[in-house]
Coordinates of C-alpha atoms and ligand atoms in Angstrom, one line a residue:
Chain C
M242 CA 0.0 0.0 0.0
D243 CA 1.3 3.4 -0.9
K244 CA 1.3 5.5 2.3
S245 CA 2.1 8.7 0.6
N246 CA -1.5 9.2 -0.4
I247 CA -3.3 8.3 2.8
T248 CA -5.5 11.2 3.4
A249 CA -6.4 12.3 6.9
P250 CA -9.7 10.6 7.4
K251 CA -8.6 7.0 6.8
R252 CA -9.5 5.2 10.0
I253 CA -9.7 1.7 11.5
Y254 CA -13.0 0.7 12.9
A255 CA -14.2 -2.4 14.8
K256 CA -17.2 -4.6 14.5
E257 CA -18.1 -5.7 17.9
D258 CA -20.6 -8.3 16.7
V259 CA -17.9 -10.5 15.1
C260 CA -14.9 -9.8 17.3
I261 CA -14.3 -12.9 19.4
G262 CA -11.6 -11.5 21.7
C263 CA -8.9 -13.8 20.3
R264 CA -6.3 -10.9 20.4
L265 CA -4.6 -12.0 17.3
C266 CA -4.6 -8.3 16.3
E267 CA -2.4 -7.7 19.4
I268 CA -0.1 -10.5 18.5
H269 CA 0.4 -9.4 14.9
C270 CA 0.8 -5.7 16.0
I271 CA 3.6 -6.7 18.4
A272 CA 5.3 -8.7 15.7
A273 CA 4.9 -5.9 13.1
H274 CA 6.6 -3.5 15.4
S275 CA 9.4 -5.8 16.5
K276 CA 12.7 -6.0 14.7
Y277 CA 11.7 -9.4 13.2
R278 CA 8.7 -7.7 11.5
H279 CA 5.8 -10.1 11.0
D280 CA 7.8 -13.1 12.1
L281 CA 5.7 -14.3 15.0
I282 CA 7.9 -17.1 16.1
K283 CA 11.1 -15.1 16.2
T284 CA 9.3 -12.1 17.8
F285 CA 7.9 -14.3 20.6
K286 CA 10.8 -16.7 21.1
K287 CA 13.9 -14.7 20.5
L288 CA 13.2 -11.1 21.7
P289 CA 14.0 -10.5 25.4
K290 CA 11.9 -7.3 25.3
R291 CA 8.9 -7.3 23.0
P292 CA 7.2 -4.1 21.9
L293 CA 3.8 -3.3 23.3
P294 CA 0.7 -3.9 21.1
R295 CA -0.6 -0.6 19.8
I296 CA -4.2 -1.7 19.7
V297 CA -6.3 -1.9 22.8
V298 CA -8.7 -4.8 23.0
E299 CA -11.6 -4.2 25.4
E300 CA -13.4 -7.3 26.7
D301 CA -16.4 -8.0 28.9
V302 CA -17.3 -11.5 27.8
P303 CA -18.9 -12.2 25.4
L304 CA -18.5 -8.6 24.1
S305 CA -15.1 -7.5 22.8
F306 CA -13.6 -5.1 20.2
G307 CA -10.3 -3.6 19.3
L308 CA -9.6 0.1 19.3
Q309 CA -6.6 2.1 18.0
C310 CA -5.6 5.6 17.3
R311 CA -8.0 7.4 15.0
H312 CA -5.4 9.8 13.6
C313 CA -7.8 12.6 14.5
D314 CA -8.3 15.7 12.3
E315 CA -8.0 17.9 15.5
P316 CA -5.8 15.6 17.6
E317 CA -6.1 16.3 21.3
C318 CA -2.8 14.5 21.9
V319 CA -0.9 16.8 19.5
K320 CA -2.3 19.9 21.0
A321 CA -1.6 18.8 24.5
C322 CA 1.9 17.3 24.0
I323 CA 4.3 19.4 26.2
T324 CA 7.4 18.8 24.1
G325 CA 6.1 18.8 20.5
A326 CA 7.1 15.2 20.0
M327 CA 3.6 14.1 19.0
Q328 CA 2.7 15.6 15.6
K329 CA 0.3 15.1 12.8
D330 CA 2.1 14.6 9.5
P331 CA 0.5 17.0 7.1
K332 CA 1.4 14.7 4.1
T333 CA 0.1 11.4 5.4
G334 CA -2.4 12.6 7.9
L335 CA -0.9 10.2 10.4
V336 CA -0.3 11.2 14.0
I337 CA 3.1 10.0 14.9
N338 CA 5.2 10.3 18.1
D339 CA 8.9 11.2 17.7
T340 CA 10.1 8.8 20.4
E341 CA 13.5 10.5 20.4
R342 CA 12.0 13.6 21.8
C343 CA 9.1 12.1 23.8
I344 CA 9.8 12.2 27.6
G345 CA 7.0 10.0 28.7
C346 CA 5.1 12.7 30.6
W347 CA 1.8 11.1 29.7
T348 CA 0.0 14.4 29.0
C349 CA -1.2 12.8 25.7
I350 CA -2.7 9.9 27.6
L351 CA -4.7 12.4 29.7
A352 CA -5.9 14.1 26.5
C353 CA -6.7 11.3 24.0
P354 CA -10.4 10.8 24.0
Y355 CA -10.1 7.1 22.8
G356 CA -7.6 6.0 25.5
V357 CA -5.4 4.4 22.9
I358 CA -1.9 5.6 24.0
R359 CA 0.1 3.3 26.2
R360 CA 2.9 3.9 28.6
D361 CA 5.9 2.2 27.2
Y362 CA 8.7 1.5 29.7
T363 CA 10.5 -1.1 27.5
N364 CA 13.5 1.1 26.9
K365 CA 13.3 4.8 27.6
K366 CA 9.8 6.0 28.8
V367 CA 7.8 6.9 25.8
A368 CA 4.2 7.1 24.6
S369 CA 3.3 4.3 22.3
K370 CA 0.4 4.3 19.8
C371 CA -0.8 3.0 16.4
D372 CA 1.3 4.3 13.5
F373 CA -0.8 2.6 10.8
C374 CA 2.1 0.3 10.3
L375 CA 3.9 3.2 8.6
E376 CA 7.3 1.6 8.7
S377 CA 6.4 -1.7 7.2
G378 CA 4.6 0.0 4.4
L379 CA 2.0 -2.7 4.5
E380 CA -1.7 -2.8 5.3
P381 CA -2.0 -2.5 9.1
A382 CA -1.2 -5.8 10.6
C383 CA -4.3 -5.9 12.9
V384 CA -6.7 -5.4 10.0
K385 CA -4.9 -7.8 7.8
N386 CA -4.7 -10.6 10.3
C387 CA -8.1 -10.5 12.0
P388 CA -9.6 -14.0 11.2
N389 CA -13.2 -12.6 11.4
E390 CA -12.7 -9.3 9.6
A391 CA -13.7 -7.5 12.7
L392 CA -11.4 -4.6 11.9
Y393 CA -11.7 -2.6 8.8
I394 CA -10.4 0.6 7.3
K395 CA -12.7 3.2 6.1
N396 CA -12.3 6.5 4.4
T397 CA -14.6 8.4 6.5
V398 CA -14.9 11.9 7.7
K399 CA -16.7 10.8 10.9
S400 CA -14.3 11.8 13.6
H401 CA -14.7 12.0 17.3
D402 CA -12.9 15.4 17.3
L403 CA -14.6 18.4 18.8
Chain B
M258 CA -2.1 42.8 6.3
N259 CA 0.4 41.5 8.8
Y260 CA 0.3 39.6 12.1
V261 CA 2.4 40.4 15.2
I262 CA 2.7 38.0 18.1
I263 CA 4.3 38.9 21.4
G264 CA 5.7 35.8 23.0
N265 CA 7.3 32.7 21.4
S266 CA 6.0 29.8 23.4
V267 CA 3.0 27.5 23.3
A268 CA 0.3 30.0 22.7
A269 CA 2.4 31.8 20.0
V270 CA 3.1 28.5 18.2
G271 CA -0.6 27.6 18.4
A272 CA -1.4 31.0 16.8
V273 CA 1.1 30.6 14.0
E274 CA -0.4 27.2 13.2
G275 CA -3.9 28.6 13.5
I276 CA -3.2 31.5 11.2
R277 CA -1.6 29.2 8.6
K278 CA -4.7 27.0 8.5
I279 CA -6.5 29.9 7.0
D280 CA -3.9 32.4 5.6
K281 CA -0.8 30.9 3.9
V282 CA 0.5 34.2 2.7
N283 CA 0.6 37.2 4.9
P284 CA 3.7 37.7 7.1
I285 CA 3.9 37.0 10.8
V286 CA 6.3 38.6 13.3
I287 CA 7.1 36.9 16.6
I288 CA 8.7 39.0 19.3
S289 CA 10.2 37.5 22.5
D290 CA 12.6 38.7 25.1
E291 CA 14.0 35.1 25.4
P292 CA 16.8 34.7 22.9
Y293 CA 15.9 31.1 22.0
H294 CA 14.1 29.2 19.3
T295 CA 10.7 28.2 20.6
Y296 CA 11.3 25.6 23.3
S297 CA 9.2 23.5 25.7
R298 CA 9.1 25.1 29.1
P299 CA 8.4 22.0 31.1
L300 CA 11.6 20.5 29.7
I301 CA 13.7 22.8 31.9
S302 CA 13.4 20.3 34.7
Y303 CA 14.5 17.5 32.4
Y304 CA 17.3 19.7 31.2
L305 CA 18.4 20.3 34.8
A306 CA 18.2 16.6 35.5
G307 CA 20.5 16.0 32.6
K308 CA 17.9 14.1 30.6
V309 CA 17.6 16.4 27.6
T310 CA 20.1 18.7 26.0
Q311 CA 19.3 22.2 25.1
D312 CA 19.5 21.2 21.4
N313 CA 16.6 18.8 22.0
M314 CA 14.3 21.2 23.8
Y315 CA 12.7 22.8 20.7
Y316 CA 8.9 22.8 20.8
R317 CA 8.8 22.9 17.0
G318 CA 11.4 22.0 14.4
K319 CA 14.3 24.2 13.4
D320 CA 12.6 25.2 10.2
F321 CA 9.4 26.3 11.9
Y322 CA 9.8 30.0 11.3
K323 CA 10.9 29.7 7.8
A324 CA 8.3 27.1 6.8
N325 CA 5.6 29.4 8.2
N326 CA 6.9 32.7 6.9
V327 CA 7.5 34.0 10.4
E328 CA 10.1 36.7 11.1
P329 CA 11.3 36.0 14.7
I330 CA 12.7 38.9 16.7
L331 CA 14.3 37.1 19.6
G332 CA 16.1 38.5 22.6
V333 CA 14.3 41.8 22.4
K334 CA 11.6 42.9 24.8
A335 CA 8.4 44.6 23.7
Q336 CA 8.3 47.8 25.7
H337 CA 5.0 49.3 24.9
I338 CA 2.0 48.9 22.6
D339 CA 0.4 51.9 21.0
F340 CA -3.1 50.6 20.4
D341 CA -4.1 53.8 18.4
K342 CA -1.2 53.7 16.0
K343 CA -1.4 49.9 16.0
E344 CA 2.3 49.4 16.7
V345 CA 4.5 47.6 19.1
V346 CA 7.5 49.6 20.4
L347 CA 10.6 47.4 21.2
E348 CA 13.1 48.2 23.9
D349 CA 15.7 48.9 21.2
G350 CA 13.4 51.6 19.8
R351 CA 12.2 49.7 16.8
K352 CA 8.5 50.1 16.0
I353 CA 6.6 47.1 14.5
S354 CA 3.2 47.9 13.2
Y355 CA 0.4 45.3 13.0
T356 CA -2.9 44.7 11.4
K357 CA -3.7 42.0 14.0
L358 CA -1.9 41.6 17.3
L359 CA -1.7 38.6 19.7
I360 CA -0.5 39.1 23.2
A361 CA 1.0 35.8 24.4
T362 CA 3.3 36.9 27.1
G363 CA 2.6 34.0 29.4
S364 CA 3.1 34.0 33.1
K365 CA 5.7 35.3 35.5
P366 CA 6.9 34.0 38.8
L367 CA 5.4 35.2 42.0
T368 CA 8.0 36.5 44.3
P369 CA 7.1 35.6 47.9
P370 CA 7.4 38.5 50.4
I371 CA 10.4 37.0 52.2
E372 CA 13.3 39.1 53.6
G373 CA 16.4 38.4 51.5
V374 CA 14.8 37.1 48.2
E375 CA 17.0 39.4 46.2
K376 CA 20.2 37.6 47.4
Q377 CA 22.5 35.8 45.1
N378 CA 21.8 32.1 44.5
V379 CA 18.1 32.6 44.9
F380 CA 16.4 31.4 41.6
N381 CA 13.1 31.2 39.9
F382 CA 12.2 28.0 38.0
I383 CA 10.3 29.2 34.9
K384 CA 12.7 29.7 32.1
L385 CA 15.6 27.9 30.4
D386 CA 17.9 30.6 31.8
D387 CA 16.8 29.8 35.3
A388 CA 17.7 26.2 34.7
K389 CA 21.1 27.2 33.3
A390 CA 21.8 29.3 36.3
I391 CA 20.8 26.6 38.7
E392 CA 22.9 24.1 36.8
K393 CA 26.0 26.0 37.7
V394 CA 25.5 25.7 41.5
A395 CA 23.6 22.4 41.7
T396 CA 26.7 20.2 42.1
R397 CA 26.6 16.7 43.6
D398 CA 26.2 16.8 47.4
S399 CA 25.3 20.6 47.4
K400 CA 22.3 21.6 49.5
A401 CA 19.2 23.2 48.1
V402 CA 16.0 24.6 49.6
V403 CA 12.9 24.7 47.4
I404 CA 10.2 27.1 48.5
G405 CA 6.8 25.8 47.5
A406 CA 5.6 22.2 47.1
S407 CA 3.7 23.1 44.0
F408 CA 3.9 21.1 40.8
S409 CA 6.8 23.1 39.4
G410 CA 8.5 23.2 42.8
L411 CA 8.4 19.4 42.9
K412 CA 9.7 19.2 39.3
A413 CA 12.7 21.2 40.6
V414 CA 13.0 18.8 43.5
E415 CA 12.9 15.8 41.1
A416 CA 15.6 17.3 38.9
L417 CA 17.8 18.2 41.8
V418 CA 17.7 14.8 43.5
Q419 CA 18.6 13.3 40.1
R420 CA 21.6 15.5 40.1
G421 CA 22.6 14.3 43.5
V422 CA 21.7 17.5 45.4
N423 CA 20.4 17.3 48.9
V424 CA 17.0 19.0 48.7
T425 CA 14.6 20.3 51.4
V426 CA 11.3 21.5 50.1
I427 CA 9.2 23.8 52.3
D428 CA 5.5 24.6 52.1
I429 CA 3.1 26.4 54.4
M430 CA 0.3 24.0 53.6
D431 CA -0.3 20.7 55.4
R432 CA 0.2 18.7 52.2
I433 CA 2.1 18.9 48.9
M434 CA 0.4 20.0 45.6
P435 CA -2.4 21.3 47.8
R436 CA -4.5 22.4 44.9
V437 CA -4.9 18.9 43.5
F438 CA -3.9 16.6 46.3
D439 CA -5.8 15.4 49.3
E440 CA -4.2 13.7 52.3
T441 CA -4.0 10.3 50.7
A442 CA -2.5 11.5 47.5
S443 CA -0.1 13.7 49.4
S444 CA 1.1 10.9 51.6
M445 CA 1.8 8.7 48.5
A446 CA 3.9 11.4 47.0
L447 CA 5.7 12.1 50.3
K448 CA 6.7 8.4 50.5
M449 CA 8.1 8.7 47.0
L450 CA 10.1 11.8 47.9
E451 CA 11.4 10.1 51.0
K452 CA 12.6 7.2 48.9
Y453 CA 14.7 9.7 47.0
E454 CA 15.9 11.3 50.2
A455 CA 14.2 14.6 49.6
K456 CA 13.2 16.3 52.9
V457 CA 9.8 17.9 53.1
L458 CA 8.9 20.4 55.7
L459 CA 5.1 21.2 55.7
K460 CA 3.0 23.7 57.7
T461 CA 5.9 26.1 58.1
S462 CA 7.1 29.0 56.0
V463 CA 10.4 30.8 55.4
E464 CA 10.8 34.0 57.4
K465 CA 14.1 35.1 56.1
I466 CA 16.8 34.1 53.7
L467 CA 20.2 34.1 55.5
G468 CA 23.6 35.2 54.2
H469 CA 25.3 38.5 53.3
Q470 CA 25.3 38.7 49.6
A471 CA 24.6 35.1 48.7
A472 CA 22.0 32.8 50.4
I473 CA 23.5 30.4 52.9
G474 CA 20.3 29.1 54.4
V475 CA 16.7 29.9 55.5
L476 CA 15.2 30.8 58.8
L477 CA 11.8 29.3 59.3
K478 CA 8.8 30.8 61.2
D479 CA 9.2 28.2 63.9
G480 CA 12.7 29.3 64.5
R481 CA 14.5 26.4 62.8
E482 CA 17.4 27.2 60.4
V483 CA 18.0 25.2 57.2
P484 CA 21.5 25.7 55.8
C485 CA 21.8 25.6 52.0
D486 CA 23.9 26.6 49.0
F487 CA 21.1 27.9 46.9
I488 CA 17.3 28.4 46.9
V489 CA 14.7 27.8 44.3
L490 CA 11.5 29.8 44.5
A491 CA 8.3 28.0 43.4
A492 CA 5.6 30.0 45.1
G493 CA 3.5 30.0 41.9
V494 CA 3.0 32.1 38.8
R495 CA 0.7 34.8 37.7
C496 CA -0.4 36.3 34.4
N497 CA 2.4 38.4 32.9
T498 CA 0.4 41.6 32.1
D499 CA 3.4 43.9 32.7
L500 CA 3.4 45.1 29.1
V501 CA -0.2 46.3 29.1
K502 CA -0.8 47.4 32.7
G503 CA -2.4 50.9 32.9
T504 CA -3.6 50.9 29.3
K505 CA -7.2 50.7 28.0
L506 CA -6.8 46.9 27.6
K507 CA -9.2 45.2 30.1
I508 CA -7.4 43.2 32.7
N509 CA -8.6 41.4 35.7
R510 CA -6.0 38.8 36.9
G511 CA -5.2 38.2 33.2
I512 CA -6.2 39.8 30.0
I513 CA -9.9 39.3 29.6
V514 CA -10.8 37.5 26.4
D515 CA -14.1 36.2 24.9
T516 CA -14.4 32.7 23.4
M517 CA -12.9 33.9 20.2
M518 CA -9.8 35.2 22.2
R519 CA -10.6 38.8 21.4
T520 CA -9.8 41.5 24.0
N521 CA -11.8 44.7 24.4
I522 CA -9.6 46.4 21.8
P523 CA -10.3 45.7 18.1
D524 CA -7.7 43.6 16.4
V525 CA -6.0 42.7 19.6
Y526 CA -6.2 39.1 20.9
A527 CA -4.7 37.4 23.9
A528 CA -4.0 33.7 24.6
G529 CA -2.3 31.3 26.9
D530 CA -1.1 31.9 30.5
V531 CA -1.6 35.7 30.2
A532 CA -5.2 35.4 29.3
E533 CA -8.3 35.0 31.4
G534 CA -10.6 33.0 29.1
Y535 CA -13.7 30.9 29.5
N536 CA -13.4 28.0 31.9
F537 CA -15.8 25.4 30.9
I538 CA -16.1 23.8 34.3
E539 CA -16.2 26.8 36.4
E540 CA -18.5 28.5 33.9
R541 CA -16.7 31.8 34.1
N542 CA -13.4 33.4 33.0
T543 CA -10.3 32.3 34.8
E544 CA -6.6 31.8 34.0
I545 CA -5.9 28.3 32.8
P546 CA -2.1 28.1 32.9
I547 CA -1.4 24.8 31.2
I548 CA -0.1 23.8 27.8
P549 CA -3.2 22.2 26.2
N550 CA -5.1 25.4 26.9
A551 CA -2.4 27.7 25.8
Y552 CA -2.1 25.8 22.5
K553 CA -5.9 25.8 21.8
Q554 CA -6.4 29.4 22.8
G555 CA -3.5 30.4 20.6
E556 CA -4.8 28.3 17.7
T557 CA -8.2 29.8 18.1
A558 CA -6.8 33.3 18.2
G559 CA -4.7 32.7 15.1
Q560 CA -7.6 31.3 13.1
N561 CA -9.8 34.3 14.1
M562 CA -7.0 36.8 13.4
A563 CA -6.9 35.3 9.9
G564 CA -10.6 35.9 9.5
A565 CA -12.3 32.7 10.7
Q566 CA -15.1 32.5 13.3
K567 CA -13.8 29.9 15.7
I568 CA -14.9 29.5 19.2
F569 CA -13.0 27.8 22.0
D570 CA -15.1 27.4 25.1
K571 CA -13.8 24.1 26.4
G572 CA -10.9 25.2 28.4
F573 CA -10.3 23.6 31.8
I574 CA -7.3 22.5 33.9
M575 CA -5.9 19.1 32.9
N576 CA -2.4 18.1 33.9
S577 CA -0.1 15.1 33.9
M578 CA 2.3 15.5 36.8
P579 CA 4.8 12.7 36.9
L580 CA 6.9 12.8 40.0
L581 CA 9.9 10.5 40.3
D582 CA 8.4 7.0 39.9
L583 CA 4.8 8.1 40.3
S584 CA 2.4 8.7 37.5
I585 CA -0.2 11.4 38.4
V586 CA -2.9 12.9 36.2
S587 CA -5.8 15.1 37.0
A588 CA -8.4 17.1 35.2
G589 CA -11.3 19.4 36.0
V590 CA -12.5 20.0 39.5
S591 CA -9.9 19.1 42.1
A592 CA -11.6 20.0 45.4
P593 CA -14.9 19.1 47.0
G594 CA -17.6 21.7 46.7
E595 CA -21.3 22.3 46.8
G596 CA -23.3 19.8 44.8
I597 CA -20.3 17.6 44.1
T598 CA -20.1 14.0 45.2
V599 CA -16.6 12.4 45.5
K600 CA -15.8 8.8 44.9
T601 CA -12.4 7.4 45.9
I602 CA -10.7 4.1 45.3
Y603 CA -7.4 3.6 47.1
N604 CA -5.5 0.3 46.6
Q605 CA -2.7 0.2 49.1
E606 CA -1.3 -3.0 47.7
K607 CA -1.0 -1.8 44.2
N608 CA -0.2 1.7 45.3
T609 CA -3.0 3.2 43.2
Y610 CA -5.4 6.0 44.0
K611 CA -8.4 7.2 42.0
K612 CA -10.7 10.0 42.8
F613 CA -13.8 11.2 40.9
Y614 CA -15.8 14.4 41.3
I615 CA -19.4 14.1 40.1
R616 CA -21.9 16.9 39.7
G617 CA -25.5 15.8 38.9
N618 CA -25.1 13.3 36.0
N619 CA -21.7 14.5 34.9
L620 CA -18.2 13.7 35.7
V621 CA -16.5 17.1 36.4
G622 CA -13.1 16.1 37.6
Y623 CA -10.7 13.3 38.6
L624 CA -7.3 12.5 40.0
L625 CA -5.5 9.3 39.2
I626 CA -2.2 8.0 40.7
N627 CA -0.3 5.2 39.1
D628 CA -3.2 3.6 37.3
I629 CA -3.6 6.4 34.7
D630 CA -4.1 4.3 31.6
R631 CA -6.9 5.5 29.4
A632 CA -7.4 8.6 31.5
G633 CA -8.3 10.5 28.3
I634 CA -11.7 8.7 28.3
Y635 CA -12.5 10.3 31.6
T636 CA -11.3 13.7 30.2
D637 CA -13.6 13.3 27.3
L638 CA -16.6 12.4 29.5
I639 CA -16.0 15.7 31.2
R640 CA -15.4 17.6 27.9
R641 CA -18.6 16.3 26.3
K642 CA -20.7 16.6 29.5
I643 CA -21.8 13.0 29.0
D644 CA -24.6 11.6 31.2
I645 CA -22.8 9.0 33.2
S646 CA -25.6 8.0 35.5
S647 CA -26.1 4.5 33.9
F648 CA -22.4 3.6 34.2
E649 CA -21.2 5.7 37.1
H650 CA -20.5 2.6 39.3
Q651 CA -18.0 1.4 36.7
L652 CA -15.7 4.5 36.9
G653 CA -12.4 3.6 38.3
R654 CA -12.4 -0.1 37.3
D655 CA -8.9 -1.2 36.3
D656 CA -10.2 -2.1 32.9
F657 CA -12.5 0.8 32.5
G658 CA -13.3 1.5 28.9
F659 CA -16.0 2.0 26.3
I660 CA -17.2 -1.5 26.8
Y661 CA -18.9 -0.4 30.1
L662 CA -20.8 2.3 28.3
P663 CA -24.4 1.7 27.0
K664 CA -24.3 0.5 23.4
A665 CA -25.8 3.6 21.9
L666 CA -23.3 5.8 23.5
R667 CA -20.4 3.5 22.6
S668 CA -21.5 3.5 19.0
Q669 CA -21.7 7.2 19.0
L670 CA -18.2 7.6 20.4
I671 CA -16.2 4.8 18.9
L672 CA -18.0 2.7 16.4
E673 CA -18.8 3.9 12.9
G674 CA -22.5 4.8 12.8
Ligands
FAD982 C1 8.8 24.0 35.3 C2 7.5 24.1 34.6 C3 6.8 22.9 34.3 C4 5.6 22.9 33.7 N1 5.0 21.8 33.3 C5 3.9 21.7 32.7 C6 3.2 20.5 32.3 O1 3.8 19.4 32.6 N2 2.1 20.6 31.6 C7 1.5 21.7 31.3 O2 0.4 21.7 30.7 N3 2.0 22.9 31.7 C8 3.2 23.0 32.3 N4 3.8 24.2 32.7 C9 3.1 25.4 32.3 C10 3.3 25.8 30.9 O3 4.7 25.9 30.7 C11 2.6 27.0 30.5 O4 1.2 26.8 30.6 C12 2.9 27.4 29.0 O5 4.3 27.6 28.8 C13 2.2 28.7 28.7 O6 2.5 29.1 27.4 P1 2.3 30.6 26.9 O7 2.7 30.6 25.5 O8 1.0 31.2 27.3 O9 3.4 31.5 27.7 P2 4.9 31.3 28.2 O10 5.3 29.9 28.0 O11 5.0 31.8 29.6 O12 5.7 32.2 27.2 C14 5.6 33.6 27.2 C15 6.8 34.2 26.5 O13 6.6 35.6 26.3 C16 7.8 36.3 26.6 N5 7.5 37.7 27.0 C17 6.8 38.1 28.1 N6 6.7 39.5 28.1 C18 7.4 39.9 27.0 C19 7.6 41.2 26.4 N7 7.2 42.3 27.0 N8 8.3 41.2 25.3 C20 8.8 40.1 24.7 N9 8.5 38.9 25.1 C21 7.8 38.8 26.3 C22 8.3 35.5 27.8 O14 9.7 35.7 28.0 C23 8.1 34.1 27.3 O15 9.1 33.6 26.5 C24 5.0 24.2 33.3 C25 5.7 25.3 33.6 C26 6.9 25.3 34.3 C27 7.6 26.6 34.6
SF4_983 S1 -6.1 12.0 20.3 FE1 -5.9 9.7 20.4 S2 -7.0 8.9 18.7 FE2 -6.7 11.1 18.2 S3 -4.8 11.2 17.1 FE3 -4.2 11.4 19.2 S4 -3.7 9.3 20.0 FE4 -4.9 9.1 18.0
SF4_984 S1 4.3 11.4 26.7 FE1 5.6 12.1 24.9 S2 4.1 12.3 23.2 FE2 2.9 12.2 25.1 S3 2.7 14.4 25.7 FE3 4.5 13.6 26.8 S4 6.2 14.2 25.5 FE4 4.3 14.3 24.2

């Protein structure tokens, strides 16, 4: 997939009626962000420190669904970020954290209306969130690997933003 | 048509980005008495702790001014504004005329009325230059007194202990961060400070700063003396209205603005710490001295200066206040009051604390310590004034999320249609 023409409103949504809470999306997200990229076995058997999943799966059996960053048009996290590390890329529309500059102050966590930013203590303290699998250049791993197609991408202008 | 912004921090950057959403052409001048490229103020404590270098403190990239057609005039103070001639007079005599003006002069430190505050080695903790000055004296095993156990005072304490300085923090109140903390929260933070060997003296105040030219200690009200090599003042901040005092610009504590960030003078706007804008929770104008608010007020001002009709009426206090190993976040109401019910969940074993302030059917404030994950969902319940009555009992669950909201509300908030 060519990331250069993702326009702002491309978003991942969940279908709670078909999500079975298997958390394969988390597994594939972890692998996609590990140095072994998409190799599940190496990611889970060889890495002493695995990356965090960037999707949040909510579950209250039998209900479940996944939720990830919506790359908002008016991103609360970006406006709140105290260092300027969290920025919306005007070209791709993706909201990306510059982890070099992020200091893990968690102001973005306090601001994000979806609750989809995690505290990452794996190396240096940083905020971790969905990057639309930007680096792999492929379709987001969660969407691609959900066995029930409970996650889908839609070009929509419907945004939670104020 | 040209824009002039006084100040070069969060509100100013918000304004530049706001203007450029609408007007890509007309020039912008930024004036600041600080000689630096726009930087993140909170990073001064990280700088002092040795965790970031000055080169990495920039709030926006090095090409920010150029990319946005901004002419920065840095290291020069604005001395006076002639609202009739529509020009800003700089301390070096230059006159900069404007079509639209934004005052974003931020806040300034409150100097407590203590005998001897003018002595050498007594510092504020607001600007990069403060941190640079403190850095020179804050050597390993030196002794520091921090006056004020406010958030910024504690950020100074954190940075100093990380430098190996022996710190004593002094506050007149019976707990630390008194505006957001209750007894329980304060005692959790005190334990953390103790672990890092910072001394905390509460319910006492500094009577006098000792020493001839340079500070060598403080004398407390109760007669005790605390020797030290330097002192950090953190008694709070107030709106920096120095530039416009005694003019026809309407000021209360800060510059009074409407929800479009307009002042009482045509073509003059104010935003950020210097402004007194609409507080959504208190339902009146107040100062709201935090970054998210400074950014949004600035952005709104900028858009309106460029001809849009944007309203920002959702300002309220929200702050993440990490302290050593503690994660602390709070938003909205932070003290009990009339018509407010308080719900607390303290888990001693996990060392977590959660406190919710509820008014009628709405969440109006919260404080979370350590389990802060997904706090933004609570912030959004406040921001959108959502009726929480059907799921109020779920607030504070460790796995709290949209799943505990009624389906219709959940669909509206997170599902598509
Ligand atoms: C140590 C510390 C930690 C903080 N941590 C947090 C945090 O974690 N989260 C948070 O939300 N907020 C935090 N804050 C508060 C936050 O920094 C402010 O809310 C924010 O910087 C306000 O931005 P502003 O643009 O309104 O003004 P300011 O940042 O105050 O900037 C105003 C600028 O205008 C300049 N100026 C003033 N008068 C003139 C003049 N006459 N001529 C030229 N220039 C002038 C000033 O020198 C200054 O550079 C912290 C503050 C401090 C000091
Ligand atoms: S506010 Fe939350 S959902 Fe929106 S862009 Fe930021 S992290 Fe993503
Ligand atoms: S945790 Fe990082 S990205 Fe989030 S607000 Fe703080 S510095 Fe910005």
